[in-house]
Amino acid sequence: MTALSVRDLHKSYGRARVLDGVSLDVAEGTTTAILGASGCGKTTLLRLIAGFDRADGGTIALAGRVVSAVPPEKRSIGYVAQEGALFPHLTVQANIAFGLSRAAGTRAERRHRVAELLDLVRLDASLARRHPHELSGGQQQRVALARALARRPALVLLDEPFSSLDTALRSATRTAVAEALRAERVTTLLVTHDQAEALSLSDEVAVLTRGRFTQVAPAREIYAAPVDLDTARLLGPGTTLPGKADAGAVSCTLGTLRVAQPCPDGDATVFVRPEQLRVTPAAGGNAVVRASGFLGADTVLTVELPDGTLLDARADATVAYTTGERVTVDVVGAVNAYAART
Ligand SMILES: Nc1ncnc2c1ncn2[C@@H]1O[C@H](COP(=O)(O)OP(=O)(O)OP(=O)(O)O)[C@@H](O)[C@H]1O
Ligand SMILES: [Mg+2]
């Protein structure tokens, strides 16, 4: 069943058109990640769905019911705002129980639900008596999520829930949250800037560009075959090269390459991801290492081809590359190419 259905939503602030015909369906129990550049309208969309703002046109339906006339508190939506604010004067217990008062029976039952939620987001029960300022950033984010889940909402909206966390905490919190959402079988709409987050947490990724969703598909599919260059770039780094498409292949400075999806014949822009390039040390190689960045698990190299083209490539971290070293560069698999913009 479709938990959330958005149709042709429009929203402008003054003369600035932010959402220009947004449509999206989210199936019950699934997570959709919205990916888009800063300022493209992600928060605007969540606020319309939550009922905090009004759309200029279009409809929002929850479980098949259009909610234009339904106030936010009656929409059965859990919202974790981009600022993720908890009530500073309330304890963790009181923050999570906020809003449960009438909905969740006796005091003992509410305590039980709070304990269950703390467990769900993997926080120790002893934290219930603390205030937000006595928690780490990651712990605060988890309390905010527990609060959003407390009333067993039909839909949870998460607006960049991990943006304030450092890398290690971010991935631990992300895992805990993903498990909590799965355990409660909640339908989730997650806004993120982070490609890894979008790809790892979601069933579907929805790309918001120029006021509408330009591609909605499972993470793997969208990564392998982005509809356009902007989408390809949003999903991860890559080098663009001028080329010519002809009969299902594209030729460029790297040779004649297979394409992952059809590209019209003629001038094209080729997009090559770092992991699609295989670099091997070779004294007689045609490319030269210009820069090398060790990232722990792998190394990112910038290599220069004889015609001066610079390429970013991912390489084996167990090999120490030095600047100026000669290497060969091969393309692995099919690349994406798009009709060149004139
Ligand atoms: N209340 C408002 N009044 C006027 N303009 C607004 C208002 N809220 C948002 N905007 C503008 O609408 C556009 C979309 O804003 P929004 O907050 O939805 O972006 P976003 O995709 O969430 O960005 P970010 O990734 O930076 O959070 C921006 O240009 C913003 O300046
Ligand atoms: Mg935002």
GROMACS .gro file of C-alpha atoms and ligand atoms in nm:
model
  374
    1MET     CA    1   0.000   0.000   0.000
    2THR     CA    2   0.106   0.361  -0.062
    3ALA     CA    3   0.167   0.535   0.272
    4LEU     CA    4   0.241   0.873   0.117
    5SER     CA    5   0.134   1.005  -0.217
    6VAL     CA    6   0.232   1.355  -0.330
    7ARG     CA    7   0.085   1.487  -0.655
    8ASP     CA    8   0.194   1.790  -0.856
    9LEU     CA    9   0.288   1.997  -0.554
   10HIS     CA   10   0.372   2.365  -0.609
   11LYS     CA   11   0.520   2.612  -0.364
   12SER     CA   12   0.670   2.958  -0.419
   13TYR     CA   13   0.811   3.211  -0.177
   14GLY     CA   14   0.726   3.546  -0.333
   15ARG     CA   15   0.838   3.515  -0.694
   16ALA     CA   16   1.085   3.234  -0.624
   17ARG     CA   17   0.936   2.905  -0.736
   18VAL     CA   18   1.076   2.634  -0.507
   19LEU     CA   19   0.860   2.330  -0.581
   20ASP     CA   20   0.734   2.312  -0.937
   21GLY     CA   21   0.523   2.000  -0.980
   22VAL     CA   22   0.662   1.754  -0.725
   23SER     CA   23   0.514   1.404  -0.731
   24LEU     CA   24   0.623   1.107  -0.519
   25ASP     CA   25   0.485   0.779  -0.386
   26VAL     CA   26   0.630   0.605  -0.083
   27ALA     CA   27   0.522   0.245  -0.018
   28GLU     CA   28   0.432   0.142   0.336
   29GLY     CA   29   0.724   0.027   0.548
   30THR     CA   30   0.991   0.157   0.309
   31THR     CA   31   1.250   0.437   0.329
   32THR     CA   32   1.292   0.692   0.053
   33ALA     CA   33   1.592   0.925   0.064
   34ILE     CA   34   1.557   1.269  -0.093
   35LEU     CA   35   1.884   1.386  -0.239
   36GLY     CA   36   1.932   1.739  -0.368
   37ALA     CA   37   2.157   2.044  -0.361
   38SER     CA   38   2.133   2.295  -0.078
   39GLY     CA   39   1.834   2.526  -0.124
   40CYS     CA   40   1.654   2.299  -0.373
   41GLY     CA   41   1.342   2.270  -0.156
   42LYS     CA   42   1.387   1.954   0.055
   43THR     CA   43   1.288   2.109   0.388
   44THR     CA   44   1.007   2.298   0.213
   45LEU     CA   45   0.865   1.967   0.092
   46LEU     CA   46   0.885   1.800   0.435
   47ARG     CA   47   0.714   2.098   0.600
   48LEU     CA   48   0.427   2.078   0.351
   49ILE     CA   49   0.387   1.705   0.416
   50ALA     CA   50   0.396   1.760   0.793
   51GLY     CA   51   0.133   2.034   0.756
   52PHE     CA   52   0.342   2.322   0.893
   53ASP     CA   53   0.306   2.517   0.567
   54ARG     CA   54   0.049   2.524   0.289
   55ALA     CA   55   0.116   2.434  -0.073
   56ASP     CA   56   0.010   2.668  -0.355
   57GLY     CA   57  -0.123   2.372  -0.551
   58GLY     CA   58  -0.126   1.993  -0.565
   59THR     CA   59  -0.225   1.727  -0.313
   60ILE     CA   60  -0.073   1.523  -0.032
   61ALA     CA   61  -0.240   1.196   0.066
   62LEU     CA   62  -0.152   0.978   0.365
   63ALA     CA   63  -0.272   0.617   0.338
   64GLY     CA   64  -0.498   0.722   0.050
   65ARG     CA   65  -0.656   1.017   0.229
   66VAL     CA   66  -0.595   1.375   0.111
   67VAL     CA   67  -0.481   1.575   0.413
   68SER     CA   68  -0.504   1.941   0.303
   69ALA     CA   69  -0.763   2.012   0.575
   70VAL     CA   70  -0.595   1.798   0.844
   71PRO     CA   71  -0.388   1.991   1.105
   72PRO     CA   72  -0.027   1.874   1.170
   73GLU     CA   73  -0.102   1.705   1.504
   74LYS     CA   74  -0.370   1.488   1.344
   75ARG     CA   75  -0.154   1.366   1.053
   76SER     CA   76   0.021   1.084   1.243
   77ILE     CA   77   0.361   1.206   1.132
   78GLY     CA   78   0.684   1.200   1.333
   79TYR     CA   79   0.914   1.485   1.235
   80VAL     CA   80   1.278   1.528   1.319
   81ALA     CA   81   1.364   1.882   1.212
   82GLN     CA   82   1.695   1.981   1.053
   83GLU     CA   83   1.796   2.158   1.375
   84GLY     CA   84   1.687   1.845   1.564
   85ALA     CA   85   1.588   2.052   1.867
   86LEU     CA   86   1.492   1.876   2.190
   87PHE     CA   87   1.322   2.069   2.469
   88PRO     CA   88   1.624   2.182   2.674
   89HIS     CA   89   1.437   2.211   3.006
   90LEU     CA   90   1.291   1.858   2.988
   91THR     CA   91   1.464   1.531   3.068
   92VAL     CA   92   1.515   1.263   2.804
   93GLN     CA   93   1.219   1.074   2.956
   94ALA     CA   94   0.993   1.382   2.932
   95ASN     CA   95   1.116   1.471   2.582
   96ILE     CA   96   1.027   1.128   2.449
   97ALA     CA   97   0.698   1.108   2.641
   98PHE     CA   98   0.597   1.452   2.513
   99GLY     CA   99   0.278   1.404   2.315
  100LEU     CA  100   0.216   1.059   2.460
  101SER     CA  101   0.018   1.200   2.753
  102ARG     CA  102  -0.332   1.144   2.628
  103ALA     CA  103  -0.253   0.894   2.361
  104ALA     CA  104  -0.072   0.635   2.568
  105GLY     CA  105  -0.276   0.547   2.875
  106THR     CA  106  -0.130   0.533   3.225
  107ARG     CA  107   0.194   0.674   3.357
  108ALA     CA  108   0.335   0.322   3.387
  109GLU     CA  109   0.249   0.249   3.025
  110ARG     CA  110   0.420   0.569   2.912
  111ARG     CA  111   0.732   0.478   3.111
  112HIS     CA  112   0.728   0.139   2.951
  113ARG     CA  113   0.702   0.288   2.601
  114VAL     CA  114   0.990   0.530   2.672
  115ALA     CA  115   1.209   0.241   2.792
  116GLU     CA  116   1.118   0.045   2.481
  117LEU     CA  117   1.210   0.342   2.257
  118LEU     CA  118   1.543   0.401   2.433
  119ASP     CA  119   1.625   0.039   2.375
  120LEU     CA  120   1.517   0.068   2.013
  121VAL     CA  121   1.756   0.355   1.942
  122ARG     CA  122   2.027   0.179   2.146
  123LEU     CA  123   2.052   0.425   2.433
  124ASP     CA  124   2.111   0.313   2.789
  125ALA     CA  125   1.802   0.336   3.016
  126SER     CA  126   2.005   0.540   3.267
  127LEU     CA  127   2.006   0.834   3.022
  128ALA     CA  128   1.632   0.888   3.074
  129ARG     CA  129   1.689   1.124   3.368
  130ARG     CA  130   1.944   1.345   3.193
  131HIS     CA  131   1.882   1.673   3.016
  132PRO     CA  132   1.978   1.729   2.650
  133HIS     CA  133   2.290   1.932   2.737
  134GLU     CA  134   2.423   1.627   2.925
  135LEU     CA  135   2.415   1.416   2.606
  136SER     CA  136   2.650   1.390   2.309
  137GLY     CA  137   2.533   1.507   1.966
  138GLY     CA  138   2.467   1.150   1.854
  139GLN     CA  139   2.270   1.069   2.169
  140GLN     CA  140   2.058   1.381   2.119
  141GLN     CA  141   1.981   1.278   1.762
  142ARG     CA  142   1.868   0.937   1.883
  143VAL     CA  143   1.643   1.092   2.150
  144ALA     CA  144   1.490   1.315   1.881
  145LEU     CA  145   1.420   1.004   1.674
  146ALA     CA  146   1.273   0.819   1.974
  147ARG     CA  147   1.045   1.117   2.034
  148ALA     CA  148   0.932   1.115   1.671
  149LEU     CA  149   0.856   0.741   1.691
  150ALA     CA  150   0.681   0.756   2.031
  151ARG     CA  151   0.326   0.778   1.902
  152ARG     CA  152   0.380   0.508   1.642
  153PRO     CA  153   0.333   0.748   1.351
  154ALA     CA  154   0.229   0.625   1.007
  155LEU     CA  155   0.512   0.827   0.853
  156VAL     CA  156   0.843   0.962   0.982
  157LEU     CA  157   1.016   1.262   0.824
  158LEU     CA  158   1.388   1.299   0.896
  159ASP     CA  159   1.556   1.620   0.781
  160GLU     CA  160   1.934   1.564   0.771
  161PRO     CA  161   1.922   1.380   1.103
  162PHE     CA  162   2.295   1.307   1.118
  163SER     CA  163   2.440   1.625   0.973
  164SER     CA  164   2.593   1.753   1.296
  165LEU     CA  165   2.779   1.430   1.374
  166ASP     CA  166   3.137   1.339   1.294
  167THR     CA  167   3.211   1.051   1.060
  168ALA     CA  168   3.246   0.767   1.312
  169LEU     CA  169   2.946   0.868   1.522
  170ARG     CA  170   2.749   0.931   1.207
  171SER     CA  171   2.784   0.580   1.078
  172ALA     CA  172   2.711   0.424   1.421
  173THR     CA  173   2.403   0.643   1.468
  174ARG     CA  174   2.294   0.573   1.111
  175THR     CA  175   2.308   0.198   1.172
  176ALA     CA  176   2.114   0.226   1.500
  177VAL     CA  177   1.849   0.443   1.336
  178ALA     CA  178   1.817   0.216   1.032
  179GLU     CA  179   1.762  -0.083   1.260
  180ALA     CA  180   1.508   0.106   1.473
  181LEU     CA  181   1.311   0.211   1.165
  182ARG     CA  182   1.314  -0.143   1.032
  183ALA     CA  183   1.211  -0.293   1.368
  184GLU     CA  184   0.912  -0.057   1.391
  185ARG     CA  185   0.835  -0.102   1.020
  186VAL     CA  186   0.795   0.272   0.982
  187THR     CA  187   0.752   0.443   0.649
  188THR     CA  188   1.029   0.702   0.628
  189LEU     CA  189   1.118   1.000   0.416
  190LEU     CA  190   1.480   1.098   0.479
  191VAL     CA  191   1.643   1.416   0.356
  192THR     CA  192   2.018   1.409   0.319
  193HIS     CA  193   2.311   1.577   0.147
  194ASP     CA  194   2.521   1.272   0.200
  195GLN     CA  195   2.540   1.029  -0.090
  196ALA     CA  196   2.658   0.739   0.125
  197GLU     CA  197   2.369   0.795   0.363
  198ALA     CA  198   2.115   0.807   0.081
  199LEU     CA  199   2.252   0.494  -0.080
  200SER     CA  200   2.292   0.288   0.238
  201LEU     CA  201   1.974   0.377   0.427
  202SER     CA  202   1.710   0.380   0.160
  203ASP     CA  203   1.498   0.146  -0.046
  204GLU     CA  204   1.457   0.422  -0.302
  205VAL     CA  205   1.645   0.743  -0.377
  206ALA     CA  206   1.451   1.044  -0.507
  207VAL     CA  207   1.654   1.319  -0.674
  208LEU     CA  208   1.514   1.671  -0.644
  209THR     CA  209   1.643   1.914  -0.908
  210ARG     CA  210   1.488   2.227  -1.056
  211GLY     CA  211   1.176   2.200  -0.843
  212ARG     CA  212   1.080   1.843  -0.916
  213PHE     CA  213   1.186   1.482  -0.882
  214THR     CA  214   1.389   1.397  -1.189
  215GLN     CA  215   1.459   1.035  -1.092
  216VAL     CA  216   1.313   0.801  -0.831
  217ALA     CA  217   1.461   0.451  -0.824
  218PRO     CA  218   1.635   0.194  -0.603
  219ALA     CA  219   1.979   0.312  -0.491
  220ARG     CA  220   2.177   0.066  -0.706
  221GLU     CA  221   1.981   0.148  -1.017
  222ILE     CA  222   2.012   0.523  -0.979
  223TYR     CA  223   2.387   0.501  -0.908
  224ALA     CA  224   2.449   0.282  -1.212
  225ALA     CA  225   2.235   0.485  -1.452
  226PRO     CA  226   2.166   0.844  -1.345
  227VAL     CA  227   1.923   1.021  -1.584
  228ASP     CA  228   2.146   1.324  -1.634
  229LEU     CA  229   2.485   1.470  -1.547
  230ASP     CA  230   2.355   1.669  -1.248
  231THR     CA  231   2.210   1.353  -1.097
  232ALA     CA  232   2.530   1.159  -1.165
  233ARG     CA  233   2.728   1.427  -0.979
  234LEU     CA  234   2.484   1.433  -0.686
  235LEU     CA  235   2.535   1.061  -0.635
  236GLY     CA  236   2.913   1.075  -0.617
  237PRO     CA  237   3.230   1.215  -0.769
  238GLY     CA  238   3.345   1.155  -1.125
  239THR     CA  239   3.540   1.309  -1.410
  240THR     CA  240   3.366   1.449  -1.719
  241LEU     CA  241   3.529   1.414  -2.059
  242PRO     CA  242   3.425   1.531  -2.405
  243GLY     CA  243   3.333   1.245  -2.639
  244LYS     CA  244   3.134   1.125  -2.939
  245ALA     CA  245   2.851   0.876  -2.908
  246ASP     CA  246   2.791   0.638  -3.193
  247ALA     CA  247   2.580   0.323  -3.208
  248GLY     CA  248   2.582   0.229  -2.842
  249ALA     CA  249   2.942   0.322  -2.764
  250VAL     CA  250   3.125   0.643  -2.687
  251SER     CA  251   3.478   0.741  -2.787
  252CYS     CA  252   3.688   0.976  -2.582
  253THR     CA  253   4.048   1.016  -2.471
  254LEU     CA  254   4.016   0.686  -2.279
  255GLY     CA  255   3.926   0.496  -2.599
  256THR     CA  256   3.595   0.354  -2.720
  257LEU     CA  257   3.384   0.264  -2.419
  258ARG     CA  258   3.059   0.078  -2.361
  259VAL     CA  259   2.772   0.290  -2.231
  260ALA     CA  260   2.554   0.186  -1.936
  261GLN     CA  261   2.242   0.339  -2.089
  262PRO     CA  262   2.155   0.470  -2.436
  263CYS     CA  263   2.303   0.805  -2.536
  264PRO     CA  264   2.198   0.984  -2.859
  265ASP     CA  265   2.460   0.976  -3.136
  266GLY     CA  266   2.674   1.290  -3.161
  267ASP     CA  267   2.869   1.510  -2.922
  268ALA     CA  268   2.855   1.369  -2.571
  269THR     CA  269   2.980   1.425  -2.220
  270VAL     CA  270   3.128   1.111  -2.068
  271PHE     CA  271   3.108   1.064  -1.691
  272VAL     CA  272   3.362   0.828  -1.533
  273ARG     CA  273   3.357   0.744  -1.163
  274PRO     CA  274   3.690   0.695  -0.977
  275GLU     CA  275   3.616   0.325  -0.918
  276GLN     CA  276   3.563   0.270  -1.291
  277LEU     CA  277   3.930   0.340  -1.357
  278ARG     CA  278   4.189   0.074  -1.287
  279VAL     CA  279   4.534   0.211  -1.226
  280THR     CA  280   4.840  -0.016  -1.234
  281PRO     CA  281   5.202   0.082  -1.175
  282ALA     CA  282   5.386   0.041  -1.507
  283ALA     CA  283   5.724   0.187  -1.601
  284GLY     CA  284   5.610   0.222  -1.965
  285GLY     CA  285   5.260   0.340  -1.876
  286ASN     CA  286   5.098   0.626  -2.064
  287ALA     CA  287   4.973   0.817  -1.759
  288VAL     CA  288   5.147   0.998  -1.474
  289VAL     CA  289   5.038   1.025  -1.111
  290ARG     CA  290   4.988   1.394  -1.030
  291ALA     CA  291   4.846   1.365  -0.679
  292SER     CA  292   4.771   1.087  -0.436
  293GLY     CA  293   4.546   1.100  -0.131
  294PHE     CA  294   4.552   0.812   0.115
  295LEU     CA  295   4.207   0.757   0.266
  296GLY     CA  296   4.273   0.451   0.478
  297ALA     CA  297   4.066   0.188   0.298
  298ASP     CA  298   4.170   0.315  -0.042
  299THR     CA  299   4.370   0.580  -0.221
  300VAL     CA  300   4.238   0.848  -0.453
  301LEU     CA  301   4.476   0.937  -0.732
  302THR     CA  302   4.478   1.217  -0.983
  303VAL     CA  303   4.644   1.090  -1.298
  304GLU     CA  304   4.732   1.281  -1.614
  305LEU     CA  305   4.694   1.140  -1.965
  306PRO     CA  306   4.934   1.235  -2.250
  307ASP     CA  307   4.684   1.495  -2.382
  308GLY     CA  308   4.679   1.670  -2.041
  309THR     CA  309   4.345   1.528  -1.925
  310LEU     CA  310   4.329   1.488  -1.547
  311LEU     CA  311   4.132   1.192  -1.408
  312ASP     CA  312   4.037   1.096  -1.054
  313ALA     CA  313   4.082   0.727  -0.990
  314ARG     CA  314   4.042   0.500  -0.691
  315ALA     CA  315   4.338   0.272  -0.635
  316ASP     CA  316   4.454  -0.011  -0.414
  317ALA     CA  317   4.560   0.142  -0.079
  318THR     CA  318   4.824  -0.125  -0.022
  319VAL     CA  319   5.030   0.023  -0.306
  320ALA     CA  320   5.207   0.349  -0.221
  321TYR     CA  321   5.193   0.571  -0.530
  322THR     CA  322   5.431   0.861  -0.565
  323THR     CA  323   5.379   1.181  -0.758
  324GLY     CA  324   5.542   1.160  -1.100
  325GLU     CA  325   5.518   0.779  -1.115
  326ARG     CA  326   5.412   0.621  -1.446
  327VAL     CA  327   5.097   0.407  -1.454
  328THR     CA  328   4.849   0.256  -1.697
  329VAL     CA  329   4.483   0.345  -1.676
  330ASP     CA  330   4.204   0.111  -1.789
  331VAL     CA  331   3.830   0.158  -1.780
  332VAL     CA  332   3.634  -0.118  -1.609
  333GLY     CA  333   3.276  -0.180  -1.723
  334ALA     CA  334   3.034   0.058  -1.891
  335VAL     CA  335   3.032   0.433  -1.835
  336ASN     CA  336   2.752   0.689  -1.856
  337ALA     CA  337   2.740   0.942  -2.138
  338TYR     CA  338   2.495   1.223  -2.202
  339ALA     CA  339   2.420   1.437  -2.505
  340ALA     CA  340   2.652   1.740  -2.479
  341ARG     CA  341   2.473   2.062  -2.389
  342THR     CA  342   2.491   2.317  -2.666
  343LIG     N1  343   0.998   3.093   0.477
  343LIG     C1  344   1.066   3.121   0.367
  343LIG     N2  345   1.055   3.242   0.307
  343LIG     C2  346   1.121   3.271   0.193
  343LIG     N3  347   1.205   3.185   0.130
  343LIG     C3  348   1.221   3.064   0.186
  343LIG     C4  349   1.154   3.026   0.307
  343LIG     N4  350   1.190   2.899   0.338
  343LIG     C5  351   1.276   2.861   0.242
  343LIG     N5  352   1.296   2.958   0.150
  343LIG     C6  353   1.380   2.951   0.030
  343LIG     O1  354   1.335   2.840  -0.048
  343LIG     C7  355   1.442   2.766  -0.102
  343LIG     C8  356   1.434   2.621  -0.055
  343LIG     O2  357   1.460   2.616   0.085
  343LIG     P1  358   1.468   2.478   0.166
  343LIG     O3  359   1.489   2.511   0.307
  343LIG     O4  360   1.350   2.395   0.131
  343LIG     O5  361   1.599   2.414   0.100
  343LIG     P2  362   1.673   2.276   0.136
  343LIG     O6  363   1.672   2.192   0.012
  343LIG     O7  364   1.613   2.217   0.258
  343LIG     O8  365   1.821   2.328   0.162
  343LIG     P3  366   1.933   2.272   0.267
  343LIG     O9  367   1.987   2.147   0.203
  343LIG    O10  368   2.033   2.382   0.268
  343LIG    O11  369   1.865   2.250   0.398
  343LIG     C9  370   1.568   2.838  -0.058
  343LIG    O12  371   1.609   2.921  -0.163
  343LIG    C10  372   1.524   2.920   0.061
  343LIG    O13  373   1.601   3.035   0.074
  344MG      MG  374   1.685   2.185   0.450
   0.00000   0.00000   0.00000
